[in-house]
């Protein structure tokens, strides 16, 4: 039984397609969708001296991405949204250990600029390290 699905979202086209697939599965299996956005503060060079204003702006960007995912969900499907900060790959895996979903549905690629590679670093890490089934959506 797929009761809980973890859907890590970064606002990319691939992530949007993952949301669509996750909704179809949730519809069939009456699962709950758990959307997770990780604000990648490690990517900012000035990590050590981030002002509250910058952190607030980063979180706001995440809220917009989560909001877009939520807007795709039909009203009869249960969902929850989560926002974390840190390295996306490690944080998604930590979160998986916390909520123990039955399935992870995520995009193969994200917002990264390198083209022509099947998997991004986040999807590759999760496929390798996760202890639950992972559906990677192209
Ligand atoms: N910051 C994030 N928060 C939540 N989910 C994410 C985040 N970044 C990526 N993901 C998930 O991982 C999927 C694959 O993205 P990934 O980052 O691996 O590819 P990429 O951006 O093309 O490559 P890279 O980041 O290595 O340059 C996305 O479609 C999304 O589902
Ligand atoms: Mg990425």
Short mmCIF file of C-alpha atoms and ligand atoms in Angstrom, two decimals:
data_model
loop_
_atom_site.label_atom_id
_atom_site.label_comp_id
_atom_site.label_asym_id
_atom_site.label_seq_id
_atom_site.Cartn_x
_atom_site.Cartn_y
_atom_site.Cartn_z
CA UNK A 1 0.00 0.00 0.00
CA UNK A 2 1.39 3.37 -0.98
CA UNK A 3 0.02 5.54 1.83
CA UNK A 4 2.64 8.29 1.89
CA UNK A 5 4.49 9.73 -1.08
CA UNK A 6 7.43 12.11 -0.69
CA UNK A 7 7.67 14.57 -3.58
CA UNK A 8 10.78 16.78 -3.49
CA UNK A 9 10.11 19.86 -5.64
CA UNK A 10 12.46 22.52 -7.01
CA UNK A 11 10.10 24.27 -9.46
CA UNK A 12 11.75 22.80 -12.59
CA UNK A 13 9.82 21.29 -15.53
CA UNK A 14 11.01 17.83 -14.52
CA UNK A 15 9.83 18.39 -10.95
CA UNK A 16 6.43 19.55 -12.29
CA UNK A 17 6.12 16.30 -14.27
CA UNK A 18 6.96 14.39 -11.07
CA UNK A 19 4.15 16.25 -9.28
CA UNK A 20 1.71 15.20 -12.04
CA UNK A 21 2.79 11.53 -11.73
CA UNK A 22 2.61 11.65 -7.93
CA UNK A 23 -0.94 13.02 -8.15
CA UNK A 24 -1.97 10.12 -10.45
CA UNK A 25 -0.57 7.57 -8.01
CA UNK A 26 -2.13 9.33 -5.01
CA UNK A 27 -5.44 9.31 -6.85
CA UNK A 28 -5.26 5.53 -7.49
CA UNK A 29 -3.88 4.53 -4.09
CA UNK A 30 -5.53 7.17 -1.90
CA UNK A 31 -2.08 8.28 -0.76
CA UNK A 32 -1.07 11.47 0.96
CA UNK A 33 1.42 13.72 -0.87
CA UNK A 34 4.27 15.26 1.13
CA UNK A 35 5.89 18.09 -0.83
CA UNK A 36 9.38 19.10 0.27
CA UNK A 37 11.39 22.10 -0.88
CA UNK A 38 14.97 22.49 0.30
CA UNK A 39 16.39 26.02 0.20
CA UNK A 40 19.99 25.42 -0.86
CA UNK A 41 21.71 27.96 1.35
CA UNK A 42 25.03 26.15 0.80
CA UNK A 43 24.99 27.46 -2.76
CA UNK A 44 25.32 31.02 -1.50
CA UNK A 45 28.96 31.97 -1.14
CA UNK A 46 28.23 34.25 1.80
CA UNK A 47 26.71 31.39 3.75
CA UNK A 48 28.40 32.39 6.99
CA UNK A 49 27.00 35.90 7.12
CA UNK A 50 23.50 35.47 5.68
CA UNK A 51 21.25 38.27 6.82
CA UNK A 52 17.73 37.57 8.01
CA UNK A 53 16.45 39.42 4.94
CA UNK A 54 18.29 37.10 2.57
CA UNK A 55 17.10 34.01 4.45
CA UNK A 56 13.54 35.33 4.33
CA UNK A 57 13.85 35.88 0.55
CA UNK A 58 15.19 32.34 0.05
CA UNK A 59 12.30 30.89 2.09
CA UNK A 60 9.81 32.99 0.13
CA UNK A 61 11.11 31.53 -3.15
CA UNK A 62 10.48 28.09 -1.66
CA UNK A 63 6.93 29.03 -0.67
CA UNK A 64 6.21 30.03 -4.28
CA UNK A 65 7.50 26.66 -5.54
CA UNK A 66 5.46 24.71 -2.96
CA UNK A 67 2.39 26.82 -3.75
CA UNK A 68 2.68 25.92 -7.45
CA UNK A 69 2.81 22.21 -6.62
CA UNK A 70 -0.15 22.48 -4.25
CA UNK A 71 -2.21 24.29 -6.89
CA UNK A 72 -1.92 21.21 -9.14
CA UNK A 73 -3.46 18.90 -6.49
CA UNK A 74 -7.19 18.10 -6.86
CA UNK A 75 -9.22 18.90 -3.75
CA UNK A 76 -9.90 15.26 -2.81
CA UNK A 77 -6.20 14.39 -2.42
CA UNK A 78 -4.48 14.95 0.95
CA UNK A 79 -1.18 16.78 1.04
CA UNK A 80 1.24 18.60 3.32
CA UNK A 81 4.11 20.96 2.50
CA UNK A 82 7.53 21.09 4.14
CA UNK A 83 10.34 23.60 3.79
CA UNK A 84 13.90 22.88 4.91
CA UNK A 85 17.28 24.52 4.44
CA UNK A 86 20.59 22.83 3.64
CA UNK A 87 22.12 20.68 0.94
CA UNK A 88 19.12 19.35 -1.06
CA UNK A 89 20.37 15.76 -1.49
CA UNK A 90 21.36 15.22 2.15
CA UNK A 91 18.31 17.07 3.50
CA UNK A 92 15.86 15.06 1.33
CA UNK A 93 17.46 11.82 2.54
CA UNK A 94 17.27 12.94 6.20
CA UNK A 95 13.64 13.86 5.68
CA UNK A 96 12.94 10.46 4.14
CA UNK A 97 14.35 8.80 7.27
CA UNK A 98 12.05 10.99 9.39
CA UNK A 99 8.73 10.47 7.64
CA UNK A 100 9.45 7.02 6.10
CA UNK A 101 7.38 7.39 2.92
CA UNK A 102 6.33 4.34 0.89
CA UNK A 103 7.53 5.98 -2.31
CA UNK A 104 9.56 8.98 -3.47
CA UNK A 105 8.54 10.62 -6.75
CA UNK A 106 11.01 13.17 -8.10
CA UNK A 107 12.28 14.67 -11.33
CA UNK A 108 15.33 13.26 -13.13
CA UNK A 109 16.75 16.75 -13.61
CA UNK A 110 16.17 20.11 -11.99
CA UNK A 111 17.28 23.67 -12.36
CA UNK A 112 20.98 22.81 -12.86
CA UNK A 113 22.63 24.19 -15.99
CA UNK A 114 24.54 21.09 -17.16
CA UNK A 115 22.62 19.45 -20.04
CA UNK A 116 22.82 15.99 -21.58
CA UNK A 117 23.15 14.06 -18.32
CA UNK A 118 20.29 11.71 -17.42
CA UNK A 119 20.29 12.33 -13.68
CA UNK A 120 21.11 15.45 -11.70
CA UNK A 121 23.21 15.15 -8.55
CA UNK A 122 20.16 15.24 -6.26
CA UNK A 123 18.18 12.51 -8.06
CA UNK A 124 21.33 10.37 -8.42
CA UNK A 125 22.08 10.65 -4.69
CA UNK A 126 18.52 9.77 -3.67
CA UNK A 127 18.30 6.78 -6.06
CA UNK A 128 21.57 5.48 -4.62
CA UNK A 129 20.99 6.19 -0.93
CA UNK A 130 17.26 5.91 -0.35
CA UNK A 131 15.89 2.83 1.39
CA UNK A 132 12.42 3.20 -0.16
CA UNK A 133 11.41 2.87 -3.83
CA UNK A 134 12.14 5.94 -5.97
CA UNK A 135 10.26 6.87 -9.12
CA UNK A 136 12.39 9.19 -11.27
CA UNK A 137 10.29 11.16 -13.75
CA UNK A 138 11.91 12.38 -16.97
N1 LIG B 1 16.32 22.10 -3.65
C1 LIG B 1 15.51 21.06 -3.88
N2 LIG B 1 14.45 20.82 -3.07
C2 LIG B 1 13.64 19.76 -3.30
N3 LIG B 1 13.78 18.93 -4.33
C3 LIG B 1 14.81 19.12 -5.18
C4 LIG B 1 15.73 20.19 -5.00
N4 LIG B 1 16.64 20.13 -6.00
C5 LIG B 1 16.30 19.09 -6.76
N5 LIG B 1 15.20 18.47 -6.29
C6 LIG B 1 14.52 17.30 -6.85
O1 LIG B 1 15.46 16.53 -7.55
C7 LIG B 1 15.11 16.43 -8.93
C8 LIG B 1 16.39 16.36 -9.76
O2 LIG B 1 17.07 17.59 -9.64
P1 LIG B 1 18.67 17.70 -9.62
O3 LIG B 1 18.99 18.87 -8.76
O4 LIG B 1 19.24 16.36 -9.28
O5 LIG B 1 19.00 18.01 -11.15
P2 LIG B 1 19.81 19.25 -11.76
O6 LIG B 1 19.38 20.52 -11.05
O7 LIG B 1 19.56 19.19 -13.22
O8 LIG B 1 21.31 18.89 -11.43
P3 LIG B 1 22.33 19.60 -10.40
O9 LIG B 1 21.54 20.20 -9.26
O10 LIG B 1 23.20 18.47 -9.96
O11 LIG B 1 23.04 20.64 -11.20
C9 LIG B 1 14.19 17.63 -9.17
O12 LIG B 1 13.32 17.43 -10.29
C10 LIG B 1 13.44 17.68 -7.86
O13 LIG B 1 12.43 16.68 -7.83
MG1 LIG B 2 19.54 20.87 -8.99
#
